[in-house]
Amino acid sequence: MDEKQRIEAEKKKNFKIRIKSVIEMLQETYYPGHATTAKRVIERHLIREFGLKPREATYHGGNIIDELQVMGILQRVPEDVIRNALLTIDIRKLQSHKA
């Protein structure tokens, strides 16, 4: 059981590091009124910065996007119901976010 707890703690630590890195990248990149396929941007960032493979980046990127939506930083664009890939970034929340 101790090994499982250690692995879970390591996963949580890595998730926090990745989400902080993604938020910093978004803060440097985006401006008011910007809409993007943030999913792809986040996945490429994870591949570049953390050396993840594309499939891993898709998995972890999805988790990060879900967390950013809970935080209110990202929102789905209502017109994009078919692909469900386009996201808008709440610049105020992004810029005021302290890691």
mmCIF file of N, CA and C in Angstrom:
data_model
loop_
_atom_site.group_PDB
_atom_site.id
_atom_site.type_symbol
_atom_site.label_atom_id
_atom_site.label_comp_id
_atom_site.label_asym_id
_atom_site.label_seq_id
_atom_site.Cartn_x
_atom_site.Cartn_y
_atom_site.Cartn_z
ATOM 1 N N MET A 1 0.830 -1.198 0.000
ATOM 2 C CA MET A 1 0.000 0.000 0.000
ATOM 3 C C MET A 1 0.870 1.255 0.000
ATOM 4 N N ASP A 2 1.985 1.195 0.690
ATOM 5 C CA ASP A 2 2.881 2.352 0.765
ATOM 6 C C ASP A 2 3.423 2.717 -0.615
ATOM 7 N N GLU A 3 3.717 1.721 -1.418
ATOM 8 C CA GLU A 3 4.217 1.952 -2.781
ATOM 9 C C GLU A 3 3.159 2.663 -3.632
ATOM 10 N N LYS A 4 1.893 2.258 -3.487
ATOM 11 C CA LYS A 4 0.803 2.903 -4.234
ATOM 12 C C LYS A 4 0.662 4.368 -3.833
ATOM 13 N N GLN A 5 0.783 4.642 -2.549
ATOM 14 C CA GLN A 5 0.675 6.025 -2.071
ATOM 15 C C GLN A 5 1.823 6.873 -2.601
ATOM 16 N N ARG A 6 3.015 6.296 -2.634
ATOM 17 C CA ARG A 6 4.175 7.016 -3.147
ATOM 18 C C ARG A 6 3.999 7.343 -4.626
ATOM 19 N N ILE A 7 3.514 6.370 -5.400
ATOM 20 C CA ILE A 7 3.289 6.582 -6.826
ATOM 21 C C ILE A 7 2.218 7.641 -7.044
ATOM 22 N N GLU A 8 1.149 7.587 -6.270
ATOM 23 C CA GLU A 8 0.074 8.576 -6.393
ATOM 24 C C GLU A 8 0.571 9.973 -6.033
ATOM 25 N N ALA A 9 1.393 10.080 -5.000
ATOM 26 C CA ALA A 9 1.958 11.375 -4.616
ATOM 27 C C ALA A 9 2.859 11.915 -5.726
ATOM 28 N N GLU A 10 3.624 11.034 -6.350
ATOM 29 C CA GLU A 10 4.495 11.436 -7.462
ATOM 30 C C GLU A 10 3.668 11.928 -8.652
ATOM 31 N N LYS A 11 2.558 11.246 -8.943
ATOM 32 C CA LYS A 11 1.674 11.670 -10.035
ATOM 33 C C LYS A 11 1.102 13.056 -9.761
ATOM 34 N N LYS A 12 0.665 13.298 -8.531
ATOM 35 C CA LYS A 12 0.099 14.604 -8.175
ATOM 36 C C LYS A 12 1.151 15.703 -8.282
ATOM 37 N N LYS A 13 2.374 15.402 -7.841
ATOM 38 C CA LYS A 13 3.456 16.381 -7.924
ATOM 39 C C LYS A 13 3.762 16.718 -9.379
ATOM 40 N N ASN A 14 3.855 15.702 -10.228
ATOM 41 C CA ASN A 14 4.124 15.922 -11.654
ATOM 42 C C ASN A 14 3.000 16.703 -12.310
ATOM 43 N N PHE A 15 1.749 16.422 -11.926
ATOM 44 C CA PHE A 15 0.604 17.138 -12.487
ATOM 45 C C PHE A 15 0.690 18.624 -12.129
ATOM 46 N N LYS A 16 1.024 18.926 -10.897
ATOM 47 C CA LYS A 16 1.145 20.329 -10.468
ATOM 48 C C LYS A 16 2.262 21.040 -11.228
ATOM 49 N N ILE A 17 3.373 20.362 -11.443
ATOM 50 C CA ILE A 17 4.485 20.952 -12.190
ATOM 51 C C ILE A 17 4.066 21.228 -13.623
ATOM 52 N N ARG A 18 3.381 20.278 -14.235
ATOM 53 C CA ARG A 18 2.949 20.446 -15.627
ATOM 54 C C ARG A 18 1.921 21.558 -15.767
ATOM 55 N N ILE A 19 0.955 21.612 -14.854
ATOM 56 C CA ILE A 19 -0.078 22.642 -14.974
ATOM 57 C C ILE A 19 0.523 24.027 -14.755
ATOM 58 N N LYS A 20 1.494 24.138 -13.839
ATOM 59 C CA LYS A 20 2.159 25.421 -13.626
ATOM 60 C C LYS A 20 2.909 25.842 -14.888
ATOM 61 N N SER A 21 3.579 24.904 -15.533
ATOM 62 C CA SER A 21 4.319 25.190 -16.756
ATOM 63 C C SER A 21 3.379 25.625 -17.873
ATOM 64 N N VAL A 22 2.240 24.951 -18.003
ATOM 65 C CA VAL A 22 1.271 25.292 -19.041
ATOM 66 C C VAL A 22 0.691 26.679 -18.790
ATOM 67 N N ILE A 23 0.367 27.000 -17.541
ATOM 68 C CA ILE A 23 -0.181 28.324 -17.218
ATOM 69 C C ILE A 23 0.839 29.405 -17.538
ATOM 70 N N GLU A 24 2.103 29.180 -17.206
ATOM 71 C CA GLU A 24 3.141 30.160 -17.529
ATOM 72 C C GLU A 24 3.262 30.353 -19.036
ATOM 73 N N MET A 25 3.195 29.256 -19.800
ATOM 74 C CA MET A 25 3.261 29.348 -21.248
ATOM 75 C C MET A 25 2.066 30.123 -21.796
ATOM 76 N N LEU A 26 0.883 29.859 -21.275
ATOM 77 C CA LEU A 26 -0.310 30.568 -21.725
ATOM 78 C C LEU A 26 -0.231 32.058 -21.382
ATOM 79 N N GLN A 27 0.303 32.377 -20.202
ATOM 80 C CA GLN A 27 0.428 33.778 -19.802
ATOM 81 C C GLN A 27 1.375 34.538 -20.722
ATOM 82 N N GLU A 28 2.399 33.876 -21.215
ATOM 83 C CA GLU A 28 3.353 34.519 -22.115
ATOM 84 C C GLU A 28 2.812 34.643 -23.541
ATOM 85 N N THR A 29 1.840 33.803 -23.899
ATOM 86 C CA THR A 29 1.429 33.681 -25.287
ATOM 87 C C THR A 29 0.160 34.444 -25.647
ATOM 88 N N TYR A 30 -0.841 34.421 -24.797
ATOM 89 C CA TYR A 30 -2.171 34.841 -25.214
ATOM 90 C C TYR A 30 -2.524 36.263 -24.803
ATOM 91 N N TYR A 31 -3.418 36.858 -25.569
ATOM 92 C CA TYR A 31 -3.832 38.245 -25.421
ATOM 93 C C TYR A 31 -5.356 38.301 -25.421
ATOM 94 N N PRO A 32 -5.959 39.415 -25.012
ATOM 95 C CA PRO A 32 -7.430 39.501 -24.924
ATOM 96 C C PRO A 32 -8.125 39.165 -26.238
ATOM 97 N N GLY A 33 -9.208 38.396 -26.112
ATOM 98 C CA GLY A 33 -10.005 38.034 -27.268
ATOM 99 C C GLY A 33 -9.448 36.883 -28.081
ATOM 100 N N HIS A 34 -8.405 36.254 -27.611
ATOM 101 C CA HIS A 34 -7.751 35.191 -28.358
ATOM 102 C C HIS A 34 -8.517 33.879 -28.194
ATOM 103 N N ALA A 35 -8.750 33.202 -29.298
ATOM 104 C CA ALA A 35 -9.333 31.855 -29.265
ATOM 105 C C ALA A 35 -8.351 30.936 -29.974
ATOM 106 N N THR A 36 -8.254 29.734 -29.518
ATOM 107 C CA THR A 36 -7.271 28.829 -30.090
ATOM 108 C C THR A 36 -7.706 27.390 -29.907
ATOM 109 N N THR A 37 -7.043 26.517 -30.616
ATOM 110 C CA THR A 37 -7.197 25.103 -30.313
ATOM 111 C C THR A 37 -6.158 24.819 -29.233
ATOM 112 N N ALA A 38 -6.453 25.264 -28.042
ATOM 113 C CA ALA A 38 -5.512 25.169 -26.922
ATOM 114 C C ALA A 38 -5.090 23.732 -26.661
ATOM 115 N N LYS A 39 -5.928 22.793 -27.017
ATOM 116 C CA LYS A 39 -5.586 21.390 -26.819
ATOM 117 C C LYS A 39 -4.266 21.068 -27.523
ATOM 118 N N ARG A 40 -4.155 21.452 -28.775
ATOM 119 C CA ARG A 40 -2.940 21.163 -29.537
ATOM 120 C C ARG A 40 -1.749 21.954 -28.984
ATOM 121 N N VAL A 41 -1.970 23.221 -28.625
ATOM 122 C CA VAL A 41 -0.896 24.056 -28.076
ATOM 123 C C VAL A 41 -0.361 23.438 -26.796
ATOM 124 N N ILE A 42 -1.268 22.992 -25.930
ATOM 125 C CA ILE A 42 -0.861 22.397 -24.651
ATOM 126 C C ILE A 42 -0.136 21.081 -24.885
ATOM 127 N N GLU A 43 -0.636 20.260 -25.794
ATOM 128 C CA GLU A 43 0.030 18.980 -26.078
ATOM 129 C C GLU A 43 1.443 19.197 -26.610
ATOM 130 N N ARG A 44 1.604 20.134 -27.520
ATOM 131 C CA ARG A 44 2.947 20.405 -28.056
ATOM 132 C C ARG A 44 3.883 20.932 -26.975
ATOM 133 N N HIS A 45 3.350 21.750 -26.075
ATOM 134 C CA HIS A 45 4.161 22.258 -24.969
ATOM 135 C C HIS A 45 4.632 21.098 -24.085
ATOM 136 N N LEU A 46 3.741 20.159 -23.783
ATOM 137 C CA LEU A 46 4.118 19.012 -22.950
ATOM 138 C C LEU A 46 5.170 18.142 -23.640
ATOM 139 N N ILE A 47 5.055 17.992 -24.949
ATOM 140 C CA ILE A 47 6.045 17.211 -25.686
ATOM 141 C C ILE A 47 7.400 17.903 -25.636
ATOM 142 N N ARG A 48 7.406 19.223 -25.878
ATOM 143 C CA ARG A 48 8.655 19.988 -25.899
ATOM 144 C C ARG A 48 9.302 20.080 -24.517
ATOM 145 N N GLU A 49 8.513 20.457 -23.524
ATOM 146 C CA GLU A 49 9.077 20.751 -22.206
ATOM 147 C C GLU A 49 9.347 19.505 -21.359
ATOM 148 N N PHE A 50 8.505 18.495 -21.486
ATOM 149 C CA PHE A 50 8.619 17.339 -20.600
ATOM 150 C C PHE A 50 9.012 16.061 -21.331
ATOM 151 N N GLY A 51 9.195 16.140 -22.648
ATOM 152 C CA GLY A 51 9.627 14.979 -23.406
ATOM 153 C C GLY A 51 8.598 13.866 -23.479
ATOM 154 N N LEU A 52 7.328 14.213 -23.355
ATOM 155 C CA LEU A 52 6.290 13.194 -23.432
ATOM 156 C C LEU A 52 6.104 12.740 -24.869
ATOM 157 N N LYS A 53 5.641 11.525 -25.029
ATOM 158 C CA LYS A 53 5.283 11.019 -26.344
ATOM 159 C C LYS A 53 3.900 11.576 -26.697
ATOM 160 N N PRO A 54 3.549 11.635 -27.979
ATOM 161 C CA PRO A 54 2.262 12.224 -28.370
ATOM 162 C C PRO A 54 1.054 11.645 -27.650
ATOM 163 N N ARG A 55 1.010 10.335 -27.489
ATOM 164 C CA ARG A 55 -0.132 9.721 -26.793
ATOM 165 C C ARG A 55 -0.170 10.146 -25.331
ATOM 166 N N GLU A 56 0.987 10.214 -24.678
ATOM 167 C CA GLU A 56 1.044 10.669 -23.291
ATOM 168 C C GLU A 56 0.631 12.137 -23.188
ATOM 169 N N ALA A 57 1.081 12.933 -24.155
ATOM 170 C CA ALA A 57 0.744 14.357 -24.151
ATOM 171 C C ALA A 57 -0.759 14.558 -24.326
ATOM 172 N N THR A 58 -1.388 13.730 -25.128
ATOM 173 C CA THR A 58 -2.841 13.820 -25.305
ATOM 174 C C THR A 58 -3.550 13.514 -23.995
ATOM 175 N N TYR A 59 -3.116 12.461 -23.316
ATOM 176 C CA TYR A 59 -3.728 12.074 -22.042
ATOM 177 C C TYR A 59 -3.538 13.164 -20.988
ATOM 178 N N HIS A 60 -2.296 13.579 -20.770
ATOM 179 C CA HIS A 60 -2.017 14.577 -19.739
ATOM 180 C C HIS A 60 -2.582 15.941 -20.123
ATOM 181 N N GLY A 61 -2.548 16.269 -21.413
ATOM 182 C CA GLY A 61 -3.120 17.527 -21.876
ATOM 183 C C GLY A 61 -4.613 17.596 -21.594
ATOM 184 N N GLY A 62 -5.308 16.495 -21.795
ATOM 185 C CA GLY A 62 -6.744 16.439 -21.491
ATOM 186 C C GLY A 62 -7.013 16.697 -20.022
ATOM 187 N N ASN A 63 -6.191 16.105 -19.156
ATOM 188 C CA ASN A 63 -6.347 16.329 -17.717
ATOM 189 C C ASN A 63 -6.078 17.787 -17.352
ATOM 190 N N ILE A 64 -5.070 18.374 -17.968
ATOM 191 C CA ILE A 64 -4.729 19.771 -17.691
ATOM 192 C C ILE A 64 -5.842 20.695 -18.179
ATOM 193 N N ILE A 65 -6.379 20.428 -19.366
ATOM 194 C CA ILE A 65 -7.479 21.246 -19.887
ATOM 195 C C ILE A 65 -8.685 21.159 -18.958
ATOM 196 N N ASP A 66 -9.000 19.955 -18.475
ATOM 197 C CA ASP A 66 -10.117 19.806 -17.538
ATOM 198 C C ASP A 66 -9.891 20.655 -16.288
ATOM 199 N N GLU A 67 -8.675 20.620 -15.753
ATOM 200 C CA GLU A 67 -8.362 21.393 -14.548
ATOM 201 C C GLU A 67 -8.436 22.892 -14.826
ATOM 202 N N LEU A 68 -7.947 23.335 -15.981
ATOM 203 C CA LEU A 68 -8.016 24.760 -16.329
ATOM 204 C C LEU A 68 -9.462 25.207 -16.522
ATOM 205 N N GLN A 69 -10.319 24.315 -16.985
ATOM 206 C CA GLN A 69 -11.739 24.652 -17.099
ATOM 207 C C GLN A 69 -12.369 24.792 -15.724
ATOM 208 N N VAL A 70 -11.993 23.923 -14.800
ATOM 209 C CA VAL A 70 -12.498 24.025 -13.430
ATOM 210 C C VAL A 70 -12.040 25.341 -12.800
ATOM 211 N N MET A 71 -10.800 25.747 -13.078
ATOM 212 C CA MET A 71 -10.265 27.006 -12.551
ATOM 213 C C MET A 71 -10.907 28.219 -13.226
ATOM 214 N N GLY A 72 -11.561 28.015 -14.371
ATOM 215 C CA GLY A 72 -12.201 29.102 -15.091
ATOM 216 C C GLY A 72 -11.295 29.804 -16.085
ATOM 217 N N ILE A 73 -10.087 29.294 -16.296
ATOM 218 C CA ILE A 73 -9.149 29.922 -17.215
ATOM 219 C C ILE A 73 -9.526 29.604 -18.666
ATOM 220 N N LEU A 74 -9.972 28.381 -18.933
ATOM 221 C CA LEU A 74 -10.389 27.979 -20.282
ATOM 222 C C LEU A 74 -11.890 27.720 -20.307
ATOM 223 N N GLN A 75 -12.509 28.024 -21.459
ATOM 224 C CA GLN A 75 -13.920 27.707 -21.669
ATOM 225 C C GLN A 75 -14.090 27.214 -23.100
ATOM 226 N N ARG A 76 -14.994 26.295 -23.289
ATOM 227 C CA ARG A 76 -15.289 25.800 -24.638
ATOM 228 C C ARG A 76 -16.048 26.874 -25.414
ATOM 229 N N VAL A 77 -15.752 26.979 -26.703
ATOM 230 C CA VAL A 77 -16.470 27.914 -27.569
ATOM 231 C C VAL A 77 -17.793 27.245 -27.937
ATOM 232 N N PRO A 78 -18.935 27.887 -27.643
ATOM 233 C CA PRO A 78 -20.235 27.230 -27.869
ATOM 234 C C PRO A 78 -20.501 26.872 -29.328
ATOM 235 N N GLU A 79 -19.964 27.637 -30.282
ATOM 236 C CA GLU A 79 -20.213 27.356 -31.691
ATOM 237 C C GLU A 79 -19.497 26.101 -32.170
ATOM 238 N N ASP A 80 -18.499 25.663 -31.437
ATOM 239 C CA ASP A 80 -17.668 24.532 -31.862
ATOM 240 C C ASP A 80 -18.167 23.240 -31.214
ATOM 241 N N VAL A 81 -19.407 22.863 -31.514
ATOM 242 C CA VAL A 81 -19.978 21.677 -30.873
ATOM 243 C C VAL A 81 -19.566 20.382 -31.561
ATOM 244 N N ILE A 82 -19.232 20.449 -32.835
ATOM 245 C CA ILE A 82 -18.914 19.221 -33.566
ATOM 246 C C ILE A 82 -17.533 18.699 -33.170
ATOM 247 N N ARG A 83 -16.514 19.540 -33.309
ATOM 248 C CA ARG A 83 -15.155 19.087 -32.982
ATOM 249 C C ARG A 83 -14.863 19.197 -31.496
ATOM 250 N N ASN A 84 -15.481 20.160 -30.844
ATOM 251 C CA ASN A 84 -15.297 20.379 -29.405
ATOM 252 C C ASN A 84 -13.832 20.602 -29.058
ATOM 253 N N ALA A 85 -13.109 21.312 -29.938
ATOM 254 C CA ALA A 85 -11.681 21.508 -29.734
ATOM 255 C C ALA A 85 -11.321 22.956 -29.459
ATOM 256 N N LEU A 86 -12.184 23.890 -29.880
ATOM 257 C CA LEU A 86 -11.839 25.298 -29.754
ATOM 258 C C LEU A 86 -12.160 25.793 -28.346
ATOM 259 N N LEU A 87 -11.192 26.457 -27.752
ATOM 260 C CA LEU A 87 -11.337 26.958 -26.385
ATOM 261 C C LEU A 87 -11.012 28.443 -26.359
ATOM 262 N N THR A 88 -11.677 29.173 -25.479
ATOM 263 C CA THR A 88 -11.305 30.566 -25.264
ATOM 264 C C THR A 88 -10.614 30.658 -23.920
ATOM 265 N N ILE A 89 -9.760 31.634 -23.815
ATOM 266 C CA ILE A 89 -8.974 31.819 -22.607
ATOM 267 C C ILE A 89 -9.454 33.085 -21.908
ATOM 268 N N ASP A 90 -9.805 32.961 -20.648
ATOM 269 C CA ASP A 90 -10.195 34.130 -19.864
ATOM 270 C C ASP A 90 -8.909 34.821 -19.438
ATOM 271 N N ILE A 91 -8.559 35.875 -20.176
ATOM 272 C CA ILE A 91 -7.270 36.535 -19.964
ATOM 273 C C ILE A 91 -7.148 37.111 -18.553
ATOM 274 N N ARG A 92 -8.231 37.674 -18.038
ATOM 275 C CA ARG A 92 -8.173 38.252 -16.680
ATOM 276 C C ARG A 92 -7.829 37.203 -15.642
ATOM 277 N N LYS A 93 -8.499 36.063 -15.729
ATOM 278 C CA LYS A 93 -8.225 34.983 -14.771
ATOM 279 C C LYS A 93 -6.827 34.424 -14.985
ATOM 280 N N LEU A 94 -6.420 34.326 -16.255
ATOM 281 C CA LEU A 94 -5.080 33.802 -16.565
ATOM 282 C C LEU A 94 -4.006 34.719 -16.004
ATOM 283 N N GLN A 95 -4.127 36.019 -16.258
ATOM 284 C CA GLN A 95 -3.111 36.967 -15.801
ATOM 285 C C GLN A 95 -3.101 37.125 -14.285
ATOM 286 N N SER A 96 -4.272 36.988 -13.642
ATOM 287 C CA SER A 96 -4.321 37.166 -12.195
ATOM 288 C C SER A 96 -3.979 35.876 -11.437
ATOM 289 N N HIS A 97 -3.841 34.760 -12.162
ATOM 290 C CA HIS A 97 -3.543 33.471 -11.512
ATOM 291 C C HIS A 97 -2.129 33.479 -10.944
ATOM 292 N N LYS A 98 -2.025 33.130 -9.689
ATOM 293 C CA LYS A 98 -0.730 32.988 -9.030
ATOM 294 C C LYS A 98 -0.528 31.511 -8.731
ATOM 295 N N ALA A 99 0.583 30.975 -9.178
ATOM 296 C CA ALA A 99 0.853 29.550 -9.004
ATOM 297 C C ALA A 99 1.311 29.222 -7.608
#
